[in-house]
CSV table of C-alpha atoms and ligand atoms in Angstrom, one decimal:
chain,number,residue,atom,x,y,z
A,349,UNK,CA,78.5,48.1,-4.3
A,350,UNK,CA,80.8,45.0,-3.9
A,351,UNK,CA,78.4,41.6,-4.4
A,352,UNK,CA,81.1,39.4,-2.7
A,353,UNK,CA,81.6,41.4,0.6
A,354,UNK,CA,77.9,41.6,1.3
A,355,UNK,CA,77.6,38.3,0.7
A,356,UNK,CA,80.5,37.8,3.3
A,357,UNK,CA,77.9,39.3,5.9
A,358,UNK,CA,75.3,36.4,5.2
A,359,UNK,CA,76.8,33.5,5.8
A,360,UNK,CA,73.6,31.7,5.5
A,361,UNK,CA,74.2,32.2,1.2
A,362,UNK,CA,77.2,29.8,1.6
A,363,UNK,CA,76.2,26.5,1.4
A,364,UNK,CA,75.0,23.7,-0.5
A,365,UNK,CA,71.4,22.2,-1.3
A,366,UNK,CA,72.0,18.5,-2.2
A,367,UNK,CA,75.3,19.2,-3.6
A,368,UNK,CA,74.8,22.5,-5.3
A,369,UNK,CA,75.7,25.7,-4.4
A,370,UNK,CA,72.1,27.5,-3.1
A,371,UNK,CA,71.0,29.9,-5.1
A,372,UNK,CA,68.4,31.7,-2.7
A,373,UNK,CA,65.5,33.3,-4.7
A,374,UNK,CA,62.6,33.2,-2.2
A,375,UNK,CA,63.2,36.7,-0.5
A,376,UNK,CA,59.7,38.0,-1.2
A,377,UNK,CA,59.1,35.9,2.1
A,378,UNK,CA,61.9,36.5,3.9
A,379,UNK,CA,65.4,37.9,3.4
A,380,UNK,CA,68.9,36.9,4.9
A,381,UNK,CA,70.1,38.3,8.0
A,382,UNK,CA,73.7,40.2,7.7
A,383,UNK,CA,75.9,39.5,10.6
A,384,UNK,CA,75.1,42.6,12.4
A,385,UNK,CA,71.6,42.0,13.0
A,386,UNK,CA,72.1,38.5,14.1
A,387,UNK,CA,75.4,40.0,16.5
A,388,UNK,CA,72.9,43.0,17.7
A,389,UNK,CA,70.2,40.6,18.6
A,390,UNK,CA,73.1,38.1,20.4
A,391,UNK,CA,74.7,41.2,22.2
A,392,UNK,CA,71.5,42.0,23.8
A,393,UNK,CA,70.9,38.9,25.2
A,394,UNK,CA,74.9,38.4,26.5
A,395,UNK,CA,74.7,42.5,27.8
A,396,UNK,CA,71.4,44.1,28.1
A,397,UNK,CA,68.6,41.7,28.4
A,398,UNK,CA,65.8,43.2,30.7
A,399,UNK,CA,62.2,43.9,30.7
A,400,UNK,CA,61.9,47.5,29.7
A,401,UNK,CA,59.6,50.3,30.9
A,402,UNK,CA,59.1,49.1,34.1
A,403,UNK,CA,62.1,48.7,35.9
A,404,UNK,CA,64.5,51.8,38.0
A,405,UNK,CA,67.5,49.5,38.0
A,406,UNK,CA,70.2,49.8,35.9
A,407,UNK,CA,69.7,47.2,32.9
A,408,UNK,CA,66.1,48.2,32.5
A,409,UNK,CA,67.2,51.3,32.1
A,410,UNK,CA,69.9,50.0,29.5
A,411,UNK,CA,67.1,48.0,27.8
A,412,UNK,CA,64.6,50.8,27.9
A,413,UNK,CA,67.1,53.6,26.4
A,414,UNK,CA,68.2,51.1,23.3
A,415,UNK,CA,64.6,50.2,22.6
A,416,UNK,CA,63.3,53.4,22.4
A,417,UNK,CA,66.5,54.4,19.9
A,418,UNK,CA,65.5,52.0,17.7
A,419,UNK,CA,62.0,53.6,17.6
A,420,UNK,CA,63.6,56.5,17.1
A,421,UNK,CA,66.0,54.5,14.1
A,422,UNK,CA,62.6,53.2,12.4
A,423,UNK,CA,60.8,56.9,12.5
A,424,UNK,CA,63.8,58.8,10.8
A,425,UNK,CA,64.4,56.3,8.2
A,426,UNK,CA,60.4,56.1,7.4
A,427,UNK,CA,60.8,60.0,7.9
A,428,UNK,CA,57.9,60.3,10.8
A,429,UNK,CA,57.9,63.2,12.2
A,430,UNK,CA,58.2,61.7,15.8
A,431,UNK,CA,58.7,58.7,17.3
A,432,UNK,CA,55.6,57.7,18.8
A,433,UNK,CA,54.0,57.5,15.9
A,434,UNK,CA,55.8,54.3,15.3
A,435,UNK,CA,54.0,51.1,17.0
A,436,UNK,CA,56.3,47.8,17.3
A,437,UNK,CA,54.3,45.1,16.5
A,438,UNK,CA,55.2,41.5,15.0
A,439,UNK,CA,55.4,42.1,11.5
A,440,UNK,CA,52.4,43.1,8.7
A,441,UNK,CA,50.0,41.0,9.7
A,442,UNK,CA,49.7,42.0,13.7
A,443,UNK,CA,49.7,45.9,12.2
A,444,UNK,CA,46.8,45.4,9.6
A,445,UNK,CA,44.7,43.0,12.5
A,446,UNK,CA,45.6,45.8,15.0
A,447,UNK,CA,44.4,48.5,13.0
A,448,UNK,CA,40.7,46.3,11.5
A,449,UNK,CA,40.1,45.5,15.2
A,450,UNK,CA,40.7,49.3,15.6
A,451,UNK,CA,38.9,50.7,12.7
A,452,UNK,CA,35.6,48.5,14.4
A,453,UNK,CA,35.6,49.8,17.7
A,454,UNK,CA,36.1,53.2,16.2
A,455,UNK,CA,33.3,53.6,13.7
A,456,UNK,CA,31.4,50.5,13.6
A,457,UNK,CA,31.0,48.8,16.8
A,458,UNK,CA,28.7,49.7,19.6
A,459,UNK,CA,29.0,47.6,22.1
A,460,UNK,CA,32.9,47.7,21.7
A,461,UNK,CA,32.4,51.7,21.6
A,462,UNK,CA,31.1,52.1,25.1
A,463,UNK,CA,33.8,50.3,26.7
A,464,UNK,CA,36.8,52.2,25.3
A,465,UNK,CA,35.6,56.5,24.5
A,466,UNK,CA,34.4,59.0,26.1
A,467,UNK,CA,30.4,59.6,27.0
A,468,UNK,CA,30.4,62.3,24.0
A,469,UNK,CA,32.9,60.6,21.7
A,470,UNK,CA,30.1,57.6,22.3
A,471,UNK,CA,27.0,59.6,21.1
A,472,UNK,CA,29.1,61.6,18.1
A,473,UNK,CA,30.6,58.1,16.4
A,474,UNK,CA,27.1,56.3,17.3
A,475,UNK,CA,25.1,58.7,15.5
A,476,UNK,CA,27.3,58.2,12.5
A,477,UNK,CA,27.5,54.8,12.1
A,478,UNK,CA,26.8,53.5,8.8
A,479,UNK,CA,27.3,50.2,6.9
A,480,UNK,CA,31.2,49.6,7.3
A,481,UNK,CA,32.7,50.0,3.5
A,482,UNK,CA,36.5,49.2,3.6
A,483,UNK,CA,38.3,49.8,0.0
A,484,UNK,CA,41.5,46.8,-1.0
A,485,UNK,CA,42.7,45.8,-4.1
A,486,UNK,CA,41.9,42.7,-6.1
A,487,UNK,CA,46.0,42.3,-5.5
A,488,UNK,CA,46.3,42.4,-1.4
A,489,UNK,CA,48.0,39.6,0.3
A,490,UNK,CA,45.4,37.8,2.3
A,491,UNK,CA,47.0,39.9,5.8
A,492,UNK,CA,45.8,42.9,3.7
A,493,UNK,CA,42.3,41.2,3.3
A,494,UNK,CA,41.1,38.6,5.9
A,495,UNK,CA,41.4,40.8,8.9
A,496,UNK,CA,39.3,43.7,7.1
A,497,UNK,CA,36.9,40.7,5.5
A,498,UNK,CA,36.5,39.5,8.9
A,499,UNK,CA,35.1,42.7,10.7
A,500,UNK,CA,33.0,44.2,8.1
A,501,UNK,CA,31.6,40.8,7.9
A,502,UNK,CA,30.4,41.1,11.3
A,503,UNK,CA,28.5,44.0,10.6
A,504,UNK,CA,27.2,43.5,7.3
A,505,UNK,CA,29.3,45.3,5.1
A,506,UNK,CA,30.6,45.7,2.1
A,507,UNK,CA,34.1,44.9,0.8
A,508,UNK,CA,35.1,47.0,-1.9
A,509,UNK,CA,37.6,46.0,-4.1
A,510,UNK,CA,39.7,47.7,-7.1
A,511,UNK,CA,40.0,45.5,-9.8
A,512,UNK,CA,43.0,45.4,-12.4
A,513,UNK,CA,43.6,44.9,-15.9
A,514,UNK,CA,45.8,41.5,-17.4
A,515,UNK,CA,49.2,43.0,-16.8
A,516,UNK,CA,48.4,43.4,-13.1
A,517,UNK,CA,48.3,47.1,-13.0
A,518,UNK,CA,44.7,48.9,-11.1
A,519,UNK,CA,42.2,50.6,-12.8
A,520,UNK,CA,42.4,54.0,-11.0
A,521,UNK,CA,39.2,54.8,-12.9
A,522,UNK,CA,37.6,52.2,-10.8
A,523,UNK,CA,39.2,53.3,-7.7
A,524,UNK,CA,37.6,56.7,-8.2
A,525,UNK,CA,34.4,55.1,-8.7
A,526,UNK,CA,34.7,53.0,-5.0
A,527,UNK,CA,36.1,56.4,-3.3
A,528,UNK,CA,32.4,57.6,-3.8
A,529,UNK,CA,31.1,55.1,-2.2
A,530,UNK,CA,32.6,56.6,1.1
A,531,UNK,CA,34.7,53.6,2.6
A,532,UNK,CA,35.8,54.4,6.0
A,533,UNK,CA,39.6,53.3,5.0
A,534,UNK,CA,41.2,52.5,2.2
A,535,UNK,CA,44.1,49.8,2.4
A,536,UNK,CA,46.4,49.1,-0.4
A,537,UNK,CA,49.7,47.0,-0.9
A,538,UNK,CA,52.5,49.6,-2.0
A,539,UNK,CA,54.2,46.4,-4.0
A,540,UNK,CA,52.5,43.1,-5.0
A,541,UNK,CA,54.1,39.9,-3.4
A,542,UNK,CA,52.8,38.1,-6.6
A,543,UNK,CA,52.7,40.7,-9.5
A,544,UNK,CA,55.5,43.1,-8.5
A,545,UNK,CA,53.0,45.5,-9.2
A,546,UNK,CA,54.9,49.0,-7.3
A,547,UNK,CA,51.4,51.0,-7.3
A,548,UNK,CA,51.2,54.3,-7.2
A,549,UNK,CA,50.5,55.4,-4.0
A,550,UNK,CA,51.2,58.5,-3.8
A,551,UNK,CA,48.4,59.4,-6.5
A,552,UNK,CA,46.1,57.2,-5.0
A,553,UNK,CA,46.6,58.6,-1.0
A,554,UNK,CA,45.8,62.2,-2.6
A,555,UNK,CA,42.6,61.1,-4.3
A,556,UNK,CA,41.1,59.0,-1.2
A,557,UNK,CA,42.3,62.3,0.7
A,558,UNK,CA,40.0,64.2,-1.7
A,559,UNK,CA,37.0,62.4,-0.2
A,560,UNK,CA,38.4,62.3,3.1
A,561,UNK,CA,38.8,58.6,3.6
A,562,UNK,CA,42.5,57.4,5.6
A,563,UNK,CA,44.9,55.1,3.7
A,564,UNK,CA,46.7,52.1,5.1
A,565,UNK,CA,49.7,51.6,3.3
A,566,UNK,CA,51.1,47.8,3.3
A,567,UNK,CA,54.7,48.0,2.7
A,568,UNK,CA,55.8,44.7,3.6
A,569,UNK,CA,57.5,44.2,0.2
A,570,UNK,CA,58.9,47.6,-0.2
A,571,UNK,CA,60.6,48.6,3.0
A,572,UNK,CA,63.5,46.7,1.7
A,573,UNK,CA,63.9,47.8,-1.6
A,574,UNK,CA,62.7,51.7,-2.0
A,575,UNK,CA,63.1,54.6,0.5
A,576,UNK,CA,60.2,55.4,2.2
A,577,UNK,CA,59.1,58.8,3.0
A,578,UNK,CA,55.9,59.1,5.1
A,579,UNK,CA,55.4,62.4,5.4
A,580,UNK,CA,55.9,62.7,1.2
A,581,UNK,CA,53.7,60.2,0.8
A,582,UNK,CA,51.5,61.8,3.3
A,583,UNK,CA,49.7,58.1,3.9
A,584,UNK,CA,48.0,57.8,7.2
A,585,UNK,CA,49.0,54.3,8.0
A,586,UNK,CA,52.0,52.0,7.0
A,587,UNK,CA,53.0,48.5,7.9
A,588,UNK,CA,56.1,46.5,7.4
A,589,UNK,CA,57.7,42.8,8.3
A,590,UNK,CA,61.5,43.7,10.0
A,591,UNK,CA,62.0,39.9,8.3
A,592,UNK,CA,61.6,40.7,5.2
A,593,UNK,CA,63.9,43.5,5.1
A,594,UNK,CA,66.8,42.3,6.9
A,595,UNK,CA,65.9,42.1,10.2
A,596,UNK,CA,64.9,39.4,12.8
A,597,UNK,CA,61.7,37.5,12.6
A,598,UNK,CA,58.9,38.5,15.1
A,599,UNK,CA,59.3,42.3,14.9
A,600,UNK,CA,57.5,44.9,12.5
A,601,UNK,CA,55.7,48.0,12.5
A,602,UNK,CA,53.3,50.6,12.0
A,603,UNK,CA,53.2,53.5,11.2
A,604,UNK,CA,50.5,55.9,12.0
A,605,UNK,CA,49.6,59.8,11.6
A,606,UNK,CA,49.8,60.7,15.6
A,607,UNK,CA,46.5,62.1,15.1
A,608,UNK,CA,44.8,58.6,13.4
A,609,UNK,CA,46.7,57.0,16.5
A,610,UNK,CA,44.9,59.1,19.2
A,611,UNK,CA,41.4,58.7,17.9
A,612,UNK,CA,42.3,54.7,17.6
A,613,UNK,CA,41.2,52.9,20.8
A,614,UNK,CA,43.4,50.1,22.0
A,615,UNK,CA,44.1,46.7,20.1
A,616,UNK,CA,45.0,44.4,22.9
A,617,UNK,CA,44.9,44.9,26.5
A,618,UNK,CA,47.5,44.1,29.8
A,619,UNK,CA,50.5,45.7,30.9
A,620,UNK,CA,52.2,48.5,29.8
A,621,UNK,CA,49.4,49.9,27.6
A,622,UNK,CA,47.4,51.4,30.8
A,623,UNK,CA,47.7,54.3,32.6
A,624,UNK,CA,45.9,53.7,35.2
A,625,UNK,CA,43.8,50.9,36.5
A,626,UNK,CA,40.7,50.0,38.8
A,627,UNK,CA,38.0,47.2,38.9
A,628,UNK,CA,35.9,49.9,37.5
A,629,UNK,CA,37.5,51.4,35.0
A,630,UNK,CA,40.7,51.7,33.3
A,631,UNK,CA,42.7,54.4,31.1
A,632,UNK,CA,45.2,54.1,28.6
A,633,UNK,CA,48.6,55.1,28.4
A,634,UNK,CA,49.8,57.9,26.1
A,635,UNK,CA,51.0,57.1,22.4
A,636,UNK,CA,52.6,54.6,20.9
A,637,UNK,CA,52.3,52.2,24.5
A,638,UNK,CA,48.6,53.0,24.3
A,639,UNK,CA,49.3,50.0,21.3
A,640,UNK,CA,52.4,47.6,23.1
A,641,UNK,CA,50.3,45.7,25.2
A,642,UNK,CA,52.7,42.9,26.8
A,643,UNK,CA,56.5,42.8,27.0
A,644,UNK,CA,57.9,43.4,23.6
A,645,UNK,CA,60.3,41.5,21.3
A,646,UNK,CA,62.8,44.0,22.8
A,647,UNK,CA,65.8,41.7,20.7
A,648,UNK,CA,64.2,41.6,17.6
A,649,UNK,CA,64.0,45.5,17.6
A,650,UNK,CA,67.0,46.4,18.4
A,651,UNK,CA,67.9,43.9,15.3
A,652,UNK,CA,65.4,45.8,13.3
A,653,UNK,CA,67.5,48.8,13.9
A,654,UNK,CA,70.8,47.3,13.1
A,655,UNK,CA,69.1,46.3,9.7
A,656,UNK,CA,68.0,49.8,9.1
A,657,UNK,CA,71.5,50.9,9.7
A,658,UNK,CA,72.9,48.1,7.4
A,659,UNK,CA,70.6,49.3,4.6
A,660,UNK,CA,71.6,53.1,5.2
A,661,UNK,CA,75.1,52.2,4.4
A,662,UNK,CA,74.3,51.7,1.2
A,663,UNK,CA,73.6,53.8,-2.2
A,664,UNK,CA,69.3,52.6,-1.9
A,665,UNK,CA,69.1,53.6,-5.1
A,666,UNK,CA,72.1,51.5,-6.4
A,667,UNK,CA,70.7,48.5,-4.3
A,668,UNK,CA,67.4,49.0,-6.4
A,669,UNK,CA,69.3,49.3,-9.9
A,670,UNK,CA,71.3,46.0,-9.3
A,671,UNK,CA,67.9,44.3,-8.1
A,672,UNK,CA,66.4,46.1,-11.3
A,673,UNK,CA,69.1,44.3,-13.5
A,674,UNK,CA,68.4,41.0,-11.7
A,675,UNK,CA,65.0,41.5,-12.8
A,676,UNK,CA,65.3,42.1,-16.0
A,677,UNK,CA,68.0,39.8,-17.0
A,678,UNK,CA,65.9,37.3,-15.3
A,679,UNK,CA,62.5,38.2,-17.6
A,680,UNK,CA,64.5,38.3,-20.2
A,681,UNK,CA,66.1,34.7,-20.5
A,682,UNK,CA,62.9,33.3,-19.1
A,683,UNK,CA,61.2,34.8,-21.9
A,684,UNK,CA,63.1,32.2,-24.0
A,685,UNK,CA,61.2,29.1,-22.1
A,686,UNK,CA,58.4,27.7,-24.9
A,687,UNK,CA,54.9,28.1,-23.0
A,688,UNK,CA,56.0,30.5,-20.4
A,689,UNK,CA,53.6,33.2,-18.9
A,690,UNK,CA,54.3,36.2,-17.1
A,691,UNK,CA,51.8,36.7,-14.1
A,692,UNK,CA,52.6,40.5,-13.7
A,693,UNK,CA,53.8,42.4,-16.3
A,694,UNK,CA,53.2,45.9,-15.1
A,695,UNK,CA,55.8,48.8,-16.2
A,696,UNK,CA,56.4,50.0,-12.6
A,697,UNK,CA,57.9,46.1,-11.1
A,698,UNK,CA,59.9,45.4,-8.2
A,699,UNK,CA,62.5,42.8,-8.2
A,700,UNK,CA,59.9,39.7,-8.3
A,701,UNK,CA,59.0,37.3,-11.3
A,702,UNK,CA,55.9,35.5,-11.3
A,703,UNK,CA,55.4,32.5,-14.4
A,704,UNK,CA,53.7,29.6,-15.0
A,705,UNK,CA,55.2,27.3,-18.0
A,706,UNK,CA,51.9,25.4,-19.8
A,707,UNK,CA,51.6,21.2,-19.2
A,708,UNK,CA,54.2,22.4,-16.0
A,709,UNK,CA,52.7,22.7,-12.3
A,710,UNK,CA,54.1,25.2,-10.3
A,711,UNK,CA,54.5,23.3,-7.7
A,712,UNK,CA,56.3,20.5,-9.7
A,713,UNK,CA,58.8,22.6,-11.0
A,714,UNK,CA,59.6,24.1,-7.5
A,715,UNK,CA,60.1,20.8,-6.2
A,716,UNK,CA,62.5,19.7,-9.1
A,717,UNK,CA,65.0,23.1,-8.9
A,718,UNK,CA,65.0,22.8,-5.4
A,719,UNK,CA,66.9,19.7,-5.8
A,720,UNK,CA,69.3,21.7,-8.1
A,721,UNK,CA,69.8,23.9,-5.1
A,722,UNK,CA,67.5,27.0,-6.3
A,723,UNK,CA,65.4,28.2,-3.3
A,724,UNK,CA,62.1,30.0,-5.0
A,725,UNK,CA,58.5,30.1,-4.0
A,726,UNK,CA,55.3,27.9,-5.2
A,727,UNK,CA,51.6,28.4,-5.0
A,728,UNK,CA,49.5,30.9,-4.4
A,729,UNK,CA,51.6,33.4,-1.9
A,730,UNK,CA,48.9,33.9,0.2
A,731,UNK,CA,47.1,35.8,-2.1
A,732,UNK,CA,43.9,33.2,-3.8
A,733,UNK,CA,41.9,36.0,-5.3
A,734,UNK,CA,44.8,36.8,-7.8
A,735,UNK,CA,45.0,33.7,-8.9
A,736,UNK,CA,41.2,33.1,-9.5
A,737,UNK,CA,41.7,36.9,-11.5
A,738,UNK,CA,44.3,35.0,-13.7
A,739,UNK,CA,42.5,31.7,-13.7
A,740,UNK,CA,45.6,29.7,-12.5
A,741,UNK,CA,46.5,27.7,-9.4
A,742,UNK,CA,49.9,28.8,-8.4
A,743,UNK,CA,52.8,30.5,-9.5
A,744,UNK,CA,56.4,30.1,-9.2
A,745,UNK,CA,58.3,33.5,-7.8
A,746,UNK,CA,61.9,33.7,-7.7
A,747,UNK,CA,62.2,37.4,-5.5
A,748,UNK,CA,65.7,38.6,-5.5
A,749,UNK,CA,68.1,40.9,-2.5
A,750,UNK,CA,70.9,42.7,-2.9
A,751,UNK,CA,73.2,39.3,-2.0
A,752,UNK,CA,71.7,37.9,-5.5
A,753,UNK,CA,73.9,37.6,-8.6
A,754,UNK,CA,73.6,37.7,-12.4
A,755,UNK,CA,75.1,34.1,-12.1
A,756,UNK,CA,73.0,32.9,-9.9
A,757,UNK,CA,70.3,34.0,-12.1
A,758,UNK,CA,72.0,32.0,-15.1
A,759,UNK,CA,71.6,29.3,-13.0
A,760,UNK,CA,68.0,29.8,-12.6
A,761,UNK,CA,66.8,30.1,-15.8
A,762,UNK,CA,69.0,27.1,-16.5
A,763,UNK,CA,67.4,24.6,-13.8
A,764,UNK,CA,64.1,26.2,-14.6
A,765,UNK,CA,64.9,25.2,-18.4
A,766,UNK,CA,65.5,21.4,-17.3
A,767,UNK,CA,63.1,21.1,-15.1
A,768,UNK,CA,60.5,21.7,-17.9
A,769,UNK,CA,61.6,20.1,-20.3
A,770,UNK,CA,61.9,16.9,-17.8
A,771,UNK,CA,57.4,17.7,-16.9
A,772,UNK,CA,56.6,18.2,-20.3
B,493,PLP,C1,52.3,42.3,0.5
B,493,PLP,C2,52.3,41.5,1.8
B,493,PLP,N1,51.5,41.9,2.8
B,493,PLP,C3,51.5,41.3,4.0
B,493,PLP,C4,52.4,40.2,4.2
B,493,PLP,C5,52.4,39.5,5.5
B,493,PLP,O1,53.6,39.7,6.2
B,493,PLP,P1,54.0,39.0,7.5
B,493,PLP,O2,53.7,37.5,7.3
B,493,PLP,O3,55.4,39.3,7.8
B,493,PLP,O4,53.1,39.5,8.6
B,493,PLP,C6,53.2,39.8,3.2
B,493,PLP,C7,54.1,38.6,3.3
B,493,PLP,O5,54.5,37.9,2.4
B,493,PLP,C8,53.2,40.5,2.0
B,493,PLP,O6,54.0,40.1,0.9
């Protein structure tokens, strides 16, 4: 794996921020785009560009075939077993709302209920509805927590949440605990955006399996870095961000067991998603456009597809050894810094470092090594009820790629050095 050439695909990486070279360490948000993806994405609009599905003529036909590949591109490298379990959405956040709004109308909602199922599906799910009980962790980005806080609100229910111990890692005897108290799903992030927590979710699907309760799996930091493997994980839901794994903003997925998606009514409504339509009455179209309401971000997924390719022509597991050793180099000369603290020291990390420095605010030390050209993230990373767990207001996160060096790290730890020593 040659650092320079794949940093001759991001051209982006090569420039200065007042003066200095940029050192870009804020990829937990959003990575880079290689050439390819940004020349896929162009290409379409100079050669294909057509509204898909709908049209006999040539170009629609064009834009329909190369969409539908890159469906096709996103199951095999997941490993779905076909492509209609995967739904194009616009990143993490649109998957997880699709699938709470979901989740209500399918257990929880009356009203909702009689619009969208069957007379018998209408009298079996009504005569089991209980108090709506959804299980997250104390460590969910807010995506992975507003939109199920939102609905259970609605019908007086119950949160659950798995705590975790100091070093950021979950108390699976806990979890156990909340499985008994029969949630209807269980949602978990596979890696923390703030801790670098990787959880273990393959142990954790099994044992809400046990009790018969689905698992949403929120891999919008992990796409990028690990192989994924669906069927091994044998998760019945998983979300991802194409933007933070390469790929254009605006376009993402999920992931869902073909079954799961059948009994799931509809998120949104309008064209594309219907089969047919009267004043009366209307039915849905068959998986996954029972989910693709609208005209799709047809550019942005043929991007995510190059981006999938550009990650399968490389070693994954030498792309997560070199972000490993950014990692570590990175904890280890930080470690160095008087006052430092670790938010997230758990022994199964992904290439993310969480601090604070004491007498320094997060947010004041961002701002200082941004002038020295280093790009990282301050605050709370959309995720409040980890900080309230660690009784701080923000963290700083530098979040590496495969573009990021061992020098640029050096030049981290050094502006992080000076800027501290400047607040304190
Ligand atoms: C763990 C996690 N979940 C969900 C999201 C939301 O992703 P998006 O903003 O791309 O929808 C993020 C973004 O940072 C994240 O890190």
């Amino acid at each position: 794996m040659n650092i320079n050439d794949i940093r001759q695909q991001f051209p982006v990486l090569d420039q200065q921020a007042y003066g200095k070279p940029l050192v870009y360490f804020d990829n937990a948000a959003t990575t880079q785009k290689p050439l390819c993806v940004i020349d896929r994405e162009r290409d379409y609009y100079l050669h294909e560009n057509c509204n898909i599905h709908r049209g006999v003529h040539y170009l629609s036909q064009k834009a329909t075939e190369a969409y539908e590949h890159a469906r096709q591109t996103v199951a095999d490298f997941i490993h779905a077993k076909e492509s209609r379990e995967i739904v194009f959405t616009r990143g993490t956040t649109e998957s997880l709302n699709l699938l709470a709004t979901s989740f209500e109308h399918l257990f929880f909602s009356k009203t909702h209920n009689s619009q969208l199922l069957t007379d018998s599906q209408l009298s079996t799910l009504n005569s089991q509805l209980t108090t709506p009980k959804v299980l997250i962790t104390a460590m969910e980005h807010h995506s992975n927590l507003v939109p199920w806080q939102q609905m259970i609100q609605r019908h007086h229910g119950q949160l659950l949440v798995v705590p975790m111990d100091d070093k950021g890692v979950l108390d699976l005897e806990q979890y156990e605990k909340l499985l008994k108290e029969e949630p209807k799903v269980v949602s978990i992030a596979h890696i923390s955006n703030v801790l670098g927590t990787i959880n273990p979710i393959k142990q954790m699907i099994a044992m809400a399996h046990q009790y018969g309760i689905p698992v949403v799996i929120d891999g919008a930091q992990s796409m990028a870095h690990h192989p994924i493997d669906v069927q091994d994980l044998d998760c019945d839901f998983f979300v991802f961000s194409g933007h933070k794994m390469y790929a254009p903003m605006g376009i993402g997925g999920l992931y869902g067991k073909a079954e799961w998606l059948e009994k799931l009514p509809p998120y949104q409504f309008g064209g594309e998603m219907v089969d047919t339509v009267s004043f009366e009455k209307t039915t849905f179209n068959v998986l996954p456009f029972k989910f693709e309401a609208g005209t799709p971000n047809v550019g942005a997924a043929l991007g995510l597809e190059s981006a999938i390719q550009f990650l399968q022509g490389f070693d994954r597991m030498e792309v997560e050894a070199h972000e490993n050793q950014l990692l570590q180099s990175a904890i280890q000369q930080l470690s160095a810094i008087e006052g430092i603290r670790f938010i997230g020291q758990a022994e199964q990390r992904s290439g993310l470092v969480s601090f604070i420095i004491d007498g320094v605010h997060p947010y004041d030390l961002g701002t200082i090594i941004d002038k020295m050209g280093v790009a990282v993230r301050t605050g709370h990373h959309c995720a409040e009820p980890v900080m309230t767990r660690f009784g701080i207001p923000g963290t700083v996160r530098a979040s590496f790629a495969m573009y990021n060096t061992m020098e640029e790290v050096e030049v981290f730890v050094k502006a992080v050095q000076r800027a501290a020593m400047m607040l304190r």
